[in-house]
């Protein structure tokens, strides 16, 4: 119940249009235990997640195993290959049809290869990480241009980052 309340508050603050927009596909990059996607599905959207194949990037293997099980329980499709690899693939079937591409606090984990500092799972404090500018300049445009291609007119790309020391 607490998690549900927190997600309701998050949606109300950052994504109020999610409840009123034309229903469509919501893609959550780094969905964790799929709670956000379950709420989007309850609202009427179709959903899918993109997550790491391993606990690399700051999640850790135990957390990933719990998340995998929870997503299976909720019967939510999650592609497990990592955001960078997923963004590098062609997605013709999605182009122009996605209502929301969502990253909530996961951008530092999804793009861990572009981060400097001790891995996120050692401290769970994104402020201890910093973007390696050369790597970030390669990865972040790929995210934005892929999202642009995927989103339908009026679609939303929401990046709600944890906030590295350079964010």
C-alpha atoms as a PDB file:
ATOM      1  CA  UNK A   1       0.000   0.000   0.000  1.00  0.00           C
ATOM      2  CA  UNK A   2       2.836   2.443   0.784  1.00  0.00           C
ATOM      3  CA  UNK A   3       4.482   1.789  -2.584  1.00  0.00           C
ATOM      4  CA  UNK A   4       1.167   2.246  -4.372  1.00  0.00           C
ATOM      5  CA  UNK A   5       0.616   5.562  -2.592  1.00  0.00           C
ATOM      6  CA  UNK A   6       4.133   6.752  -3.504  1.00  0.00           C
ATOM      7  CA  UNK A   7       3.590   5.842  -7.165  1.00  0.00           C
ATOM      8  CA  UNK A   8       0.203   7.601  -7.176  1.00  0.00           C
ATOM      9  CA  UNK A   9       1.914  10.746  -5.848  1.00  0.00           C
ATOM     10  CA  UNK A  10       4.705  10.405  -8.412  1.00  0.00           C
ATOM     11  CA  UNK A  11       2.223  10.090 -11.286  1.00  0.00           C
ATOM     12  CA  UNK A  12       0.181  13.020  -9.986  1.00  0.00           C
ATOM     13  CA  UNK A  13       3.280  15.233  -9.759  1.00  0.00           C
ATOM     14  CA  UNK A  14       5.261  14.217 -12.845  1.00  0.00           C
ATOM     15  CA  UNK A  15       2.829  12.424 -15.205  1.00  0.00           C
ATOM     16  CA  UNK A  16      -0.736  13.628 -14.628  1.00  0.00           C
ATOM     17  CA  UNK A  17      -1.453  13.181 -18.356  1.00  0.00           C
ATOM     18  CA  UNK A  18      -0.880   9.424 -17.987  1.00  0.00           C
ATOM     19  CA  UNK A  19      -4.437   9.017 -16.674  1.00  0.00           C
ATOM     20  CA  UNK A  20      -6.112  11.135 -19.360  1.00  0.00           C
ATOM     21  CA  UNK A  21      -3.996  10.616 -22.491  1.00  0.00           C
ATOM     22  CA  UNK A  22      -5.050   8.238 -25.244  1.00  0.00           C
ATOM     23  CA  UNK A  23      -4.015   4.761 -24.114  1.00  0.00           C
ATOM     24  CA  UNK A  24      -0.898   3.327 -25.686  1.00  0.00           C
ATOM     25  CA  UNK A  25       2.310   1.485 -24.997  1.00  0.00           C
ATOM     26  CA  UNK A  26       4.359   2.506 -21.942  1.00  0.00           C
ATOM     27  CA  UNK A  27       8.014   1.448 -22.050  1.00  0.00           C
ATOM     28  CA  UNK A  28       9.792   1.602 -18.695  1.00  0.00           C
ATOM     29  CA  UNK A  29      13.590   1.501 -18.933  1.00  0.00           C
ATOM     30  CA  UNK A  30      14.805  -0.049 -15.690  1.00  0.00           C
ATOM     31  CA  UNK A  31      11.409  -1.196 -14.380  1.00  0.00           C
ATOM     32  CA  UNK A  32      12.662  -2.804 -11.167  1.00  0.00           C
ATOM     33  CA  UNK A  33       9.799  -4.874  -9.715  1.00  0.00           C
ATOM     34  CA  UNK A  34       7.356  -3.558 -12.374  1.00  0.00           C
ATOM     35  CA  UNK A  35       5.144  -1.679  -9.890  1.00  0.00           C
ATOM     36  CA  UNK A  36       4.980   1.408 -12.117  1.00  0.00           C
ATOM     37  CA  UNK A  37       4.127  -0.705 -15.161  1.00  0.00           C
ATOM     38  CA  UNK A  38       1.410  -2.530 -13.200  1.00  0.00           C
ATOM     39  CA  UNK A  39      -0.176   0.840 -12.369  1.00  0.00           C
ATOM     40  CA  UNK A  40       0.050   1.938 -16.007  1.00  0.00           C
ATOM     41  CA  UNK A  41      -1.661  -1.292 -17.036  1.00  0.00           C
ATOM     42  CA  UNK A  42      -4.368  -0.695 -14.413  1.00  0.00           C
ATOM     43  CA  UNK A  43      -4.926   2.742 -15.977  1.00  0.00           C
ATOM     44  CA  UNK A  44      -5.423   1.018 -19.353  1.00  0.00           C
ATOM     45  CA  UNK A  45      -2.065   1.265 -21.109  1.00  0.00           C
ATOM     46  CA  UNK A  46      -0.194  -1.668 -22.589  1.00  0.00           C
ATOM     47  CA  UNK A  47       3.200  -2.046 -20.968  1.00  0.00           C
ATOM     48  CA  UNK A  48       6.691  -3.448 -21.357  1.00  0.00           C
ATOM     49  CA  UNK A  49       9.989  -3.045 -19.545  1.00  0.00           C
ATOM     50  CA  UNK A  50      13.623  -3.019 -20.592  1.00  0.00           C
ATOM     51  CA  UNK A  51      16.072  -4.144 -17.929  1.00  0.00           C
ATOM     52  CA  UNK A  52      19.585  -5.421 -17.467  1.00  0.00           C
ATOM     53  CA  UNK A  53      20.413  -9.012 -18.270  1.00  0.00           C
ATOM     54  CA  UNK A  54      22.574  -9.156 -15.136  1.00  0.00           C
ATOM     55  CA  UNK A  55      22.862  -7.162 -11.931  1.00  0.00           C
ATOM     56  CA  UNK A  56      25.526  -5.009 -13.558  1.00  0.00           C
ATOM     57  CA  UNK A  57      25.004  -1.287 -13.514  1.00  0.00           C
ATOM     58  CA  UNK A  58      24.298  -0.973  -9.838  1.00  0.00           C
ATOM     59  CA  UNK A  59      21.330  -3.229  -9.211  1.00  0.00           C
ATOM     60  CA  UNK A  60      23.097  -6.289  -7.914  1.00  0.00           C
ATOM     61  CA  UNK A  61      22.116  -9.896  -8.609  1.00  0.00           C
ATOM     62  CA  UNK A  62      19.819 -10.426  -5.564  1.00  0.00           C
ATOM     63  CA  UNK A  63      17.719  -7.355  -6.388  1.00  0.00           C
ATOM     64  CA  UNK A  64      17.508  -8.331 -10.047  1.00  0.00           C
ATOM     65  CA  UNK A  65      16.340 -11.852  -9.107  1.00  0.00           C
ATOM     66  CA  UNK A  66      13.570 -10.431  -6.910  1.00  0.00           C
ATOM     67  CA  UNK A  67      12.527  -8.023  -9.664  1.00  0.00           C
ATOM     68  CA  UNK A  68      12.497 -10.794 -12.274  1.00  0.00           C
ATOM     69  CA  UNK A  69      10.211 -12.901 -10.092  1.00  0.00           C
ATOM     70  CA  UNK A  70       7.872  -9.989  -9.360  1.00  0.00           C
ATOM     71  CA  UNK A  71       7.567  -9.077 -13.064  1.00  0.00           C
ATOM     72  CA  UNK A  72       6.740 -12.725 -13.846  1.00  0.00           C
ATOM     73  CA  UNK A  73       4.080 -12.732 -11.105  1.00  0.00           C
ATOM     74  CA  UNK A  74       2.562  -9.589 -12.592  1.00  0.00           C
ATOM     75  CA  UNK A  75       2.795 -11.101 -16.098  1.00  0.00           C
ATOM     76  CA  UNK A  76       4.627  -8.067 -17.465  1.00  0.00           C
ATOM     77  CA  UNK A  77       6.939  -8.483 -20.451  1.00  0.00           C
ATOM     78  CA  UNK A  78      10.483  -7.320 -19.738  1.00  0.00           C
ATOM     79  CA  UNK A  79      13.248  -7.476 -22.331  1.00  0.00           C
ATOM     80  CA  UNK A  80      16.410  -8.366 -20.426  1.00  0.00           C
ATOM     81  CA  UNK A  81      19.362  -7.111 -22.423  1.00  0.00           C
ATOM     82  CA  UNK A  82      20.210  -3.711 -20.987  1.00  0.00           C
ATOM     83  CA  UNK A  83      19.119  -0.287 -22.148  1.00  0.00           C
ATOM     84  CA  UNK A  84      22.129   0.457 -24.331  1.00  0.00           C
ATOM     85  CA  UNK A  85      21.763  -2.780 -26.310  1.00  0.00           C
ATOM     86  CA  UNK A  86      17.974  -2.398 -26.535  1.00  0.00           C
ATOM     87  CA  UNK A  87      18.292   1.190 -27.770  1.00  0.00           C
ATOM     88  CA  UNK A  88      20.748   0.010 -30.436  1.00  0.00           C
ATOM     89  CA  UNK A  89      18.216  -2.397 -31.989  1.00  0.00           C
ATOM     90  CA  UNK A  90      15.723  -1.428 -34.666  1.00  0.00           C
ATOM     91  CA  UNK A  91      12.192  -1.058 -33.297  1.00  0.00           C
ATOM     92  CA  UNK A  92      10.084  -0.570 -36.419  1.00  0.00           C
ATOM     93  CA  UNK A  93       6.991  -2.132 -34.852  1.00  0.00           C
ATOM     94  CA  UNK A  94       6.981   0.562 -32.153  1.00  0.00           C
ATOM     95  CA  UNK A  95       7.895   3.627 -34.241  1.00  0.00           C
ATOM     96  CA  UNK A  96       5.374   6.398 -33.734  1.00  0.00           C
ATOM     97  CA  UNK A  97       3.118   4.349 -31.444  1.00  0.00           C
ATOM     98  CA  UNK A  98       4.546   4.679 -27.928  1.00  0.00           C
ATOM     99  CA  UNK A  99       2.690   6.840 -25.399  1.00  0.00           C
ATOM    100  CA  UNK A 100       5.508   7.056 -22.821  1.00  0.00           C
ATOM    101  CA  UNK A 101       9.186   6.188 -22.520  1.00  0.00           C
ATOM    102  CA  UNK A 102       9.964   6.302 -18.818  1.00  0.00           C
ATOM    103  CA  UNK A 103      13.178   6.262 -16.791  1.00  0.00           C
ATOM    104  CA  UNK A 104      12.710   6.831 -13.081  1.00  0.00           C
ATOM    105  CA  UNK A 105      15.963   6.897 -11.186  1.00  0.00           C
ATOM    106  CA  UNK A 106      17.415   4.270 -13.479  1.00  0.00           C
ATOM    107  CA  UNK A 107      19.404   6.371 -15.916  1.00  0.00           C
ATOM    108  CA  UNK A 108      22.555   6.117 -13.808  1.00  0.00           C
ATOM    109  CA  UNK A 109      22.223   2.328 -13.763  1.00  0.00           C
ATOM    110  CA  UNK A 110      21.179   1.966 -17.395  1.00  0.00           C
ATOM    111  CA  UNK A 111      24.149   4.010 -18.519  1.00  0.00           C
ATOM    112  CA  UNK A 112      26.623   2.771 -15.904  1.00  0.00           C
ATOM    113  CA  UNK A 113      29.255   2.408 -18.615  1.00  0.00           C
ATOM    114  CA  UNK A 114      29.231   6.220 -18.919  1.00  0.00           C
ATOM    115  CA  UNK A 115      29.654   6.771 -15.164  1.00  0.00           C
ATOM    116  CA  UNK A 116      32.743   7.344 -13.081  1.00  0.00           C
ATOM    117  CA  UNK A 117      32.967   6.336  -9.443  1.00  0.00           C
ATOM    118  CA  UNK A 118      32.345   3.309  -7.293  1.00  0.00           C
ATOM    119  CA  UNK A 119      29.491   1.169  -8.697  1.00  0.00           C
ATOM    120  CA  UNK A 120      26.013   2.207  -7.644  1.00  0.00           C
ATOM    121  CA  UNK A 121      25.243  -1.073  -5.831  1.00  0.00           C
ATOM    122  CA  UNK A 122      28.118  -0.378  -3.418  1.00  0.00           C
ATOM    123  CA  UNK A 123      26.432   2.734  -1.984  1.00  0.00           C
ATOM    124  CA  UNK A 124      23.061   3.390  -3.743  1.00  0.00           C
ATOM    125  CA  UNK A 125      23.842   7.104  -3.861  1.00  0.00           C
ATOM    126  CA  UNK A 126      23.882   8.525  -7.387  1.00  0.00           C
ATOM    127  CA  UNK A 127      25.477  11.737  -6.084  1.00  0.00           C
ATOM    128  CA  UNK A 128      28.719   9.748  -5.728  1.00  0.00           C
ATOM    129  CA  UNK A 129      28.733   9.105  -9.481  1.00  0.00           C
ATOM    130  CA  UNK A 130      29.720  11.431 -12.281  1.00  0.00           C
ATOM    131  CA  UNK A 131      29.128  11.345 -16.032  1.00  0.00           C
ATOM    132  CA  UNK A 132      32.173  10.691 -18.197  1.00  0.00           C
ATOM    133  CA  UNK A 133      31.333  13.364 -20.712  1.00  0.00           C
ATOM    134  CA  UNK A 134      32.743  11.604 -23.778  1.00  0.00           C
ATOM    135  CA  UNK A 135      30.766   8.426 -23.067  1.00  0.00           C
ATOM    136  CA  UNK A 136      27.617  10.322 -22.116  1.00  0.00           C
ATOM    137  CA  UNK A 137      27.773  12.286 -25.354  1.00  0.00           C
ATOM    138  CA  UNK A 138      27.639   8.969 -27.218  1.00  0.00           C
ATOM    139  CA  UNK A 139      24.858   7.337 -25.194  1.00  0.00           C
ATOM    140  CA  UNK A 140      22.414  10.094 -24.295  1.00  0.00           C
ATOM    141  CA  UNK A 141      21.692  11.262 -27.853  1.00  0.00           C
ATOM    142  CA  UNK A 142      20.915   7.635 -28.732  1.00  0.00           C
ATOM    143  CA  UNK A 143      18.313   7.612 -25.938  1.00  0.00           C
ATOM    144  CA  UNK A 144      16.717  10.864 -27.091  1.00  0.00           C
ATOM    145  CA  UNK A 145      16.643  10.014 -30.796  1.00  0.00           C
ATOM    146  CA  UNK A 146      15.342   6.489 -30.192  1.00  0.00           C
ATOM    147  CA  UNK A 147      12.630   7.852 -27.902  1.00  0.00           C
ATOM    148  CA  UNK A 148      11.759  10.465 -30.529  1.00  0.00           C
ATOM    149  CA  UNK A 149      11.274   7.726 -33.131  1.00  0.00           C
ATOM    150  CA  UNK A 150       9.226   5.562 -30.796  1.00  0.00           C
ATOM    151  CA  UNK A 151       6.884   8.212 -29.413  1.00  0.00           C
ATOM    152  CA  UNK A 152       3.594   8.948 -31.083  1.00  0.00           C
ATOM    153  CA  UNK A 153       2.613  12.595 -31.548  1.00  0.00           C
ATOM    154  CA  UNK A 154       2.035  13.977 -28.057  1.00  0.00           C
ATOM    155  CA  UNK A 155       3.954  11.107 -26.452  1.00  0.00           C
ATOM    156  CA  UNK A 156       6.118  11.706 -23.392  1.00  0.00           C
ATOM    157  CA  UNK A 157       9.768  10.987 -22.609  1.00  0.00           C
ATOM    158  CA  UNK A 158      10.232  11.328 -18.841  1.00  0.00           C
ATOM    159  CA  UNK A 159      13.683  11.035 -17.306  1.00  0.00           C
ATOM    160  CA  UNK A 160      13.407  11.435 -13.544  1.00  0.00           C
ATOM    161  CA  UNK A 161      17.052  10.856 -12.617  1.00  0.00           C
ATOM    162  CA  UNK A 162      18.542  10.264  -9.190  1.00  0.00           C
ATOM    163  CA  UNK A 163      20.962  13.118  -9.768  1.00  0.00           C
ATOM    164  CA  UNK A 164      24.659  12.457 -10.133  1.00  0.00           C
ATOM    165  CA  UNK A 165      27.132  15.018  -8.840  1.00  0.00           C
ATOM    166  CA  UNK A 166      27.217  16.524 -12.352  1.00  0.00           C
ATOM    167  CA  UNK A 167      23.465  16.382 -13.085  1.00  0.00           C
END
